[in-house]
């Protein structure tokens, strides 16, 4: 098989041969969410710090950053393992995004097609992600969080979607969300941003499709550190 590594700055590498995907030298690595510093850390924070957003507010999301000191390659399947709570509602539609930022914090993206006209820009501002790559995303309705223990792996969680488990007031539940596979290169000083939101962050995949709006209300809480150490698992390629 072959895969590609994007740096989104004109230095993409394509048609890389491999016997499997993720490549054999790709190692799933946990980056823990730190609600106090809003950073992603290799070690889990000792203190539990919840962070929250209100669905009807602006922003309706929380994000976490890490900066890479060395050349870093991601190749494989990201996943998020989060401890979440719903306030003033009994369910949550959660959307997550892994986004590449340059050293100055500017999000990086790239067209996937030769057409980069004004119309192409209009189409991809809030959707049509098949035409422009903006990052790796995933989503889950929390009441459908039950995992299929037979099909799930450490890298890719698989949900049964055969039961609805609503949330009780004050209940903190553990969820796993698979994200689209990545092949990304981060040069020294560049950053990765992980976003958790009640909104479809990338919009639709195809042009002209009505954007999905989640059945959300109230407040979403993401618990970090301590007994509720939420993390983003990334496929780091060993050097």
Tab-separated table of C-alpha atoms in Angstrom:
chain	number	residue	atom	x	y	z
A	1	UNK	CA	0.000	0.000	0.000
A	2	UNK	CA	0.938	3.652	-0.249
A	3	UNK	CA	0.173	6.658	1.943
A	4	UNK	CA	0.941	10.364	2.038
A	5	UNK	CA	2.393	12.754	4.602
A	6	UNK	CA	1.166	16.342	4.392
A	7	UNK	CA	2.884	19.352	5.851
A	8	UNK	CA	0.312	21.743	4.268
A	9	UNK	CA	3.125	24.122	3.359
A	10	UNK	CA	4.161	22.794	-0.034
A	11	UNK	CA	6.388	19.985	1.231
A	12	UNK	CA	3.915	17.095	1.038
A	13	UNK	CA	5.300	13.589	0.464
A	14	UNK	CA	3.083	11.197	-1.471
A	15	UNK	CA	3.132	7.562	-2.610
A	16	UNK	CA	5.141	6.363	0.401
A	17	UNK	CA	5.279	2.531	0.278
A	18	UNK	CA	4.328	0.472	3.345
A	19	UNK	CA	3.254	-3.065	4.148
A	20	UNK	CA	0.433	-1.848	6.377
A	21	UNK	CA	-1.386	1.189	7.685
A	22	UNK	CA	-0.690	2.500	10.193
A	23	UNK	CA	2.975	1.923	9.306
A	24	UNK	CA	4.786	-0.553	11.553
A	25	UNK	CA	6.840	2.231	13.156
A	26	UNK	CA	3.743	4.218	14.167
A	27	UNK	CA	3.216	4.195	17.944
A	28	UNK	CA	-0.106	5.223	19.581
A	29	UNK	CA	0.847	7.952	22.076
A	30	UNK	CA	-1.410	9.586	24.650
A	31	UNK	CA	-1.553	13.376	24.965
A	32	UNK	CA	-3.514	14.292	28.081
A	33	UNK	CA	-5.837	17.265	28.248
A	34	UNK	CA	-4.872	19.781	30.945
A	35	UNK	CA	-7.840	21.960	31.794
A	36	UNK	CA	-5.726	24.429	33.768
A	37	UNK	CA	-3.143	25.275	31.094
A	38	UNK	CA	-5.263	24.228	28.076
A	39	UNK	CA	-2.260	22.210	26.932
A	40	UNK	CA	-1.788	18.636	25.732
A	41	UNK	CA	0.786	16.891	27.922
A	42	UNK	CA	2.547	13.519	27.797
A	43	UNK	CA	1.916	12.953	31.520
A	44	UNK	CA	-1.559	13.041	33.032
A	45	UNK	CA	-2.266	16.065	35.247
A	46	UNK	CA	-2.611	15.092	38.897
A	47	UNK	CA	-5.372	17.568	39.678
A	48	UNK	CA	-8.806	17.250	38.147
A	49	UNK	CA	-9.878	20.431	36.350
A	50	UNK	CA	-13.156	20.481	34.391
A	51	UNK	CA	-13.585	22.835	31.446
A	52	UNK	CA	-16.948	23.730	29.948
A	53	UNK	CA	-18.676	25.548	27.147
A	54	UNK	CA	-22.274	26.630	26.749
A	55	UNK	CA	-23.902	25.316	23.593
A	56	UNK	CA	-25.637	28.599	22.775
A	57	UNK	CA	-22.565	30.740	23.516
A	58	UNK	CA	-19.656	31.958	21.429
A	59	UNK	CA	-17.296	30.133	21.661
A	60	UNK	CA	-19.163	26.843	21.804
A	61	UNK	CA	-15.925	24.861	22.090
A	62	UNK	CA	-12.791	24.279	24.162
A	63	UNK	CA	-9.356	23.562	22.737
A	64	UNK	CA	-5.937	22.341	23.835
A	65	UNK	CA	-2.500	22.938	22.281
A	66	UNK	CA	0.880	21.274	22.058
A	67	UNK	CA	3.997	22.618	20.361
A	68	UNK	CA	6.529	20.207	18.870
A	69	UNK	CA	10.209	20.957	19.530
A	70	UNK	CA	11.391	18.356	17.017
A	71	UNK	CA	10.256	17.129	13.622
A	72	UNK	CA	7.144	15.038	14.363
A	73	UNK	CA	5.209	12.736	12.047
A	74	UNK	CA	1.686	11.424	12.612
A	75	UNK	CA	0.628	8.445	10.498
A	76	UNK	CA	-2.372	6.378	11.492
A	77	UNK	CA	-5.624	6.612	13.424
A	78	UNK	CA	-6.184	9.247	16.123
A	79	UNK	CA	-8.785	8.715	18.814
A	80	UNK	CA	-10.117	10.714	21.748
A	81	UNK	CA	-10.961	9.245	25.140
A	82	UNK	CA	-12.927	11.834	27.055
A	83	UNK	CA	-14.771	12.062	30.349
A	84	UNK	CA	-17.793	14.281	29.756
A	85	UNK	CA	-20.847	15.577	31.590
A	86	UNK	CA	-24.038	17.264	30.395
A	87	UNK	CA	-25.605	20.078	32.406
A	88	UNK	CA	-29.265	20.991	31.861
A	89	UNK	CA	-29.663	18.226	29.243
A	90	UNK	CA	-29.540	14.441	29.050
A	91	UNK	CA	-27.515	13.957	25.865
A	92	UNK	CA	-24.671	15.521	23.887
A	93	UNK	CA	-23.530	15.595	20.285
A	94	UNK	CA	-19.762	16.057	20.495
A	95	UNK	CA	-17.486	16.967	17.596
A	96	UNK	CA	-13.680	16.810	17.809
A	97	UNK	CA	-10.953	18.098	15.516
A	98	UNK	CA	-7.181	17.717	15.199
A	99	UNK	CA	-5.804	20.790	13.458
A	100	UNK	CA	-2.289	21.775	12.410
A	101	UNK	CA	-1.078	25.287	13.273
A	102	UNK	CA	2.124	26.968	12.168
A	103	UNK	CA	4.633	28.318	14.687
A	104	UNK	CA	2.607	31.529	14.988
A	105	UNK	CA	-0.714	29.793	15.646
A	106	UNK	CA	-2.215	30.150	12.167
A	107	UNK	CA	-4.357	27.160	11.079
A	108	UNK	CA	-2.984	25.406	7.994
A	109	UNK	CA	-5.144	23.880	5.261
A	110	UNK	CA	-4.788	22.929	1.609
A	111	UNK	CA	-6.999	22.370	-1.424
A	112	UNK	CA	-7.223	18.769	-2.582
A	113	UNK	CA	-8.210	19.767	-6.125
A	114	UNK	CA	-6.571	21.968	-8.807
A	115	UNK	CA	-9.585	24.289	-8.864
A	116	UNK	CA	-8.797	27.084	-6.419
A	117	UNK	CA	-11.153	29.674	-7.873
A	118	UNK	CA	-13.285	32.163	-5.976
A	119	UNK	CA	-16.181	29.686	-6.137
A	120	UNK	CA	-13.974	26.956	-4.630
A	121	UNK	CA	-13.130	29.275	-1.750
A	122	UNK	CA	-16.804	30.081	-1.208
A	123	UNK	CA	-17.722	26.395	-1.165
A	124	UNK	CA	-15.006	25.438	1.305
A	125	UNK	CA	-15.305	28.264	3.828
A	126	UNK	CA	-17.875	26.293	5.870
A	127	UNK	CA	-17.869	22.857	4.316
A	128	UNK	CA	-17.065	20.808	1.208
A	129	UNK	CA	-14.132	19.264	3.040
A	130	UNK	CA	-13.636	16.792	0.201
A	131	UNK	CA	-12.239	19.810	-1.693
A	132	UNK	CA	-10.056	21.264	1.080
A	133	UNK	CA	-8.220	19.490	3.893
A	134	UNK	CA	-8.467	21.287	7.244
A	135	UNK	CA	-7.699	18.495	9.703
A	136	UNK	CA	-8.925	15.189	11.084
A	137	UNK	CA	-12.335	15.151	12.740
A	138	UNK	CA	-14.712	12.806	14.526
A	139	UNK	CA	-18.091	12.890	16.211
A	140	UNK	CA	-20.309	10.971	18.608
A	141	UNK	CA	-23.735	11.232	20.199
A	142	UNK	CA	-22.894	10.426	23.801
A	143	UNK	CA	-26.011	8.318	24.430
A	144	UNK	CA	-24.685	5.940	21.723
A	145	UNK	CA	-21.280	5.527	23.376
A	146	UNK	CA	-21.464	1.768	24.000
A	147	UNK	CA	-18.444	-0.005	22.476
A	148	UNK	CA	-18.369	-3.284	20.615
A	149	UNK	CA	-15.719	-5.141	22.627
A	150	UNK	CA	-15.174	-7.645	19.809
A	151	UNK	CA	-14.524	-5.170	17.000
A	152	UNK	CA	-12.878	-2.320	18.938
A	153	UNK	CA	-9.103	-2.037	19.029
A	154	UNK	CA	-6.827	0.238	21.026
A	155	UNK	CA	-6.478	2.449	17.948
A	156	UNK	CA	-10.015	2.383	16.528
A	157	UNK	CA	-13.077	2.213	18.811
A	158	UNK	CA	-16.188	0.649	17.261
A	159	UNK	CA	-19.643	1.468	18.604
A	160	UNK	CA	-22.584	-0.935	18.602
A	161	UNK	CA	-25.278	1.736	18.083
A	162	UNK	CA	-27.741	-0.775	19.500
A	163	UNK	CA	-28.783	1.054	22.673
A	164	UNK	CA	-29.495	4.554	23.950
A	165	UNK	CA	-27.966	5.485	27.314
A	166	UNK	CA	-29.068	8.954	28.369
A	167	UNK	CA	-27.109	10.913	30.949
A	168	UNK	CA	-28.363	11.537	34.467
A	169	UNK	CA	-27.791	14.937	36.128
A	170	UNK	CA	-24.214	15.148	37.399
A	171	UNK	CA	-23.191	11.878	35.720
A	172	UNK	CA	-19.682	11.750	34.225
A	173	UNK	CA	-19.298	9.193	31.440
A	174	UNK	CA	-16.327	7.909	29.500
A	175	UNK	CA	-16.501	8.018	25.710
A	176	UNK	CA	-14.167	7.109	22.854
A	177	UNK	CA	-14.304	8.878	19.488
A	178	UNK	CA	-12.439	7.740	16.395
A	179	UNK	CA	-11.078	10.421	14.067
A	180	UNK	CA	-10.293	10.185	10.373
A	181	UNK	CA	-6.816	8.774	9.655
A	182	UNK	CA	-3.958	11.244	9.372
A	183	UNK	CA	-0.611	11.615	7.670
A	184	UNK	CA	0.773	14.906	8.975
A	185	UNK	CA	4.249	16.361	9.433
A	186	UNK	CA	4.988	18.999	12.081
A	187	UNK	CA	8.212	20.946	11.722
A	188	UNK	CA	9.994	22.244	14.851
A	189	UNK	CA	7.973	24.983	16.517
A	190	UNK	CA	4.677	24.079	14.855
A	191	UNK	CA	1.601	23.247	16.892
A	192	UNK	CA	-1.308	20.839	17.088
A	193	UNK	CA	-4.693	22.038	18.272
A	194	UNK	CA	-7.333	19.644	19.588
A	195	UNK	CA	-10.870	21.059	19.659
A	196	UNK	CA	-13.979	19.727	21.411
A	197	UNK	CA	-17.263	21.345	20.399
A	198	UNK	CA	-21.042	21.002	20.171
A	199	UNK	CA	-20.822	22.072	16.524
A	200	UNK	CA	-19.756	20.344	13.336
A	201	UNK	CA	-16.426	22.148	13.102
A	202	UNK	CA	-15.612	21.400	9.461
A	203	UNK	CA	-19.100	21.580	8.014
A	204	UNK	CA	-20.282	19.165	5.344
A	205	UNK	CA	-18.074	16.807	3.352
A	206	UNK	CA	-19.769	17.401	-0.008
A	207	UNK	CA	-20.744	20.770	-1.537
A	208	UNK	CA	-24.390	21.774	-1.398
A	209	UNK	CA	-25.382	19.527	1.525
A	210	UNK	CA	-27.335	21.029	4.400
A	211	UNK	CA	-25.137	21.318	7.477
A	212	UNK	CA	-26.021	19.020	10.382
A	213	UNK	CA	-26.955	20.738	13.627
A	214	UNK	CA	-26.635	18.644	16.782
A	215	UNK	CA	-29.472	18.199	19.262
A	216	UNK	CA	-27.610	20.128	21.950
A	217	UNK	CA	-28.590	22.450	24.770
A	218	UNK	CA	-27.285	23.553	28.146
A	219	UNK	CA	-23.621	23.145	28.952
A	220	UNK	CA	-21.014	20.534	28.025
A	221	UNK	CA	-18.266	19.725	30.526
A	222	UNK	CA	-14.990	17.990	29.666
A	223	UNK	CA	-13.198	16.608	32.729
A	224	UNK	CA	-9.397	16.529	32.721
A	225	UNK	CA	-6.746	15.190	35.084
A	226	UNK	CA	-6.978	13.094	38.225
A	227	UNK	CA	-9.482	10.238	38.051
A	228	UNK	CA	-10.905	11.643	34.814
A	229	UNK	CA	-7.751	11.992	32.725
A	230	UNK	CA	-9.102	12.652	29.241
A	231	UNK	CA	-6.621	12.241	26.422
A	232	UNK	CA	-6.065	12.441	22.677
A	233	UNK	CA	-4.203	9.424	21.290
A	234	UNK	CA	-1.995	10.220	18.307
A	235	UNK	CA	-0.099	7.836	15.973
A	236	UNK	CA	3.500	9.089	16.332
A	237	UNK	CA	5.977	7.670	13.864
A	238	UNK	CA	9.239	6.748	15.548
A	239	UNK	CA	12.340	8.452	14.128
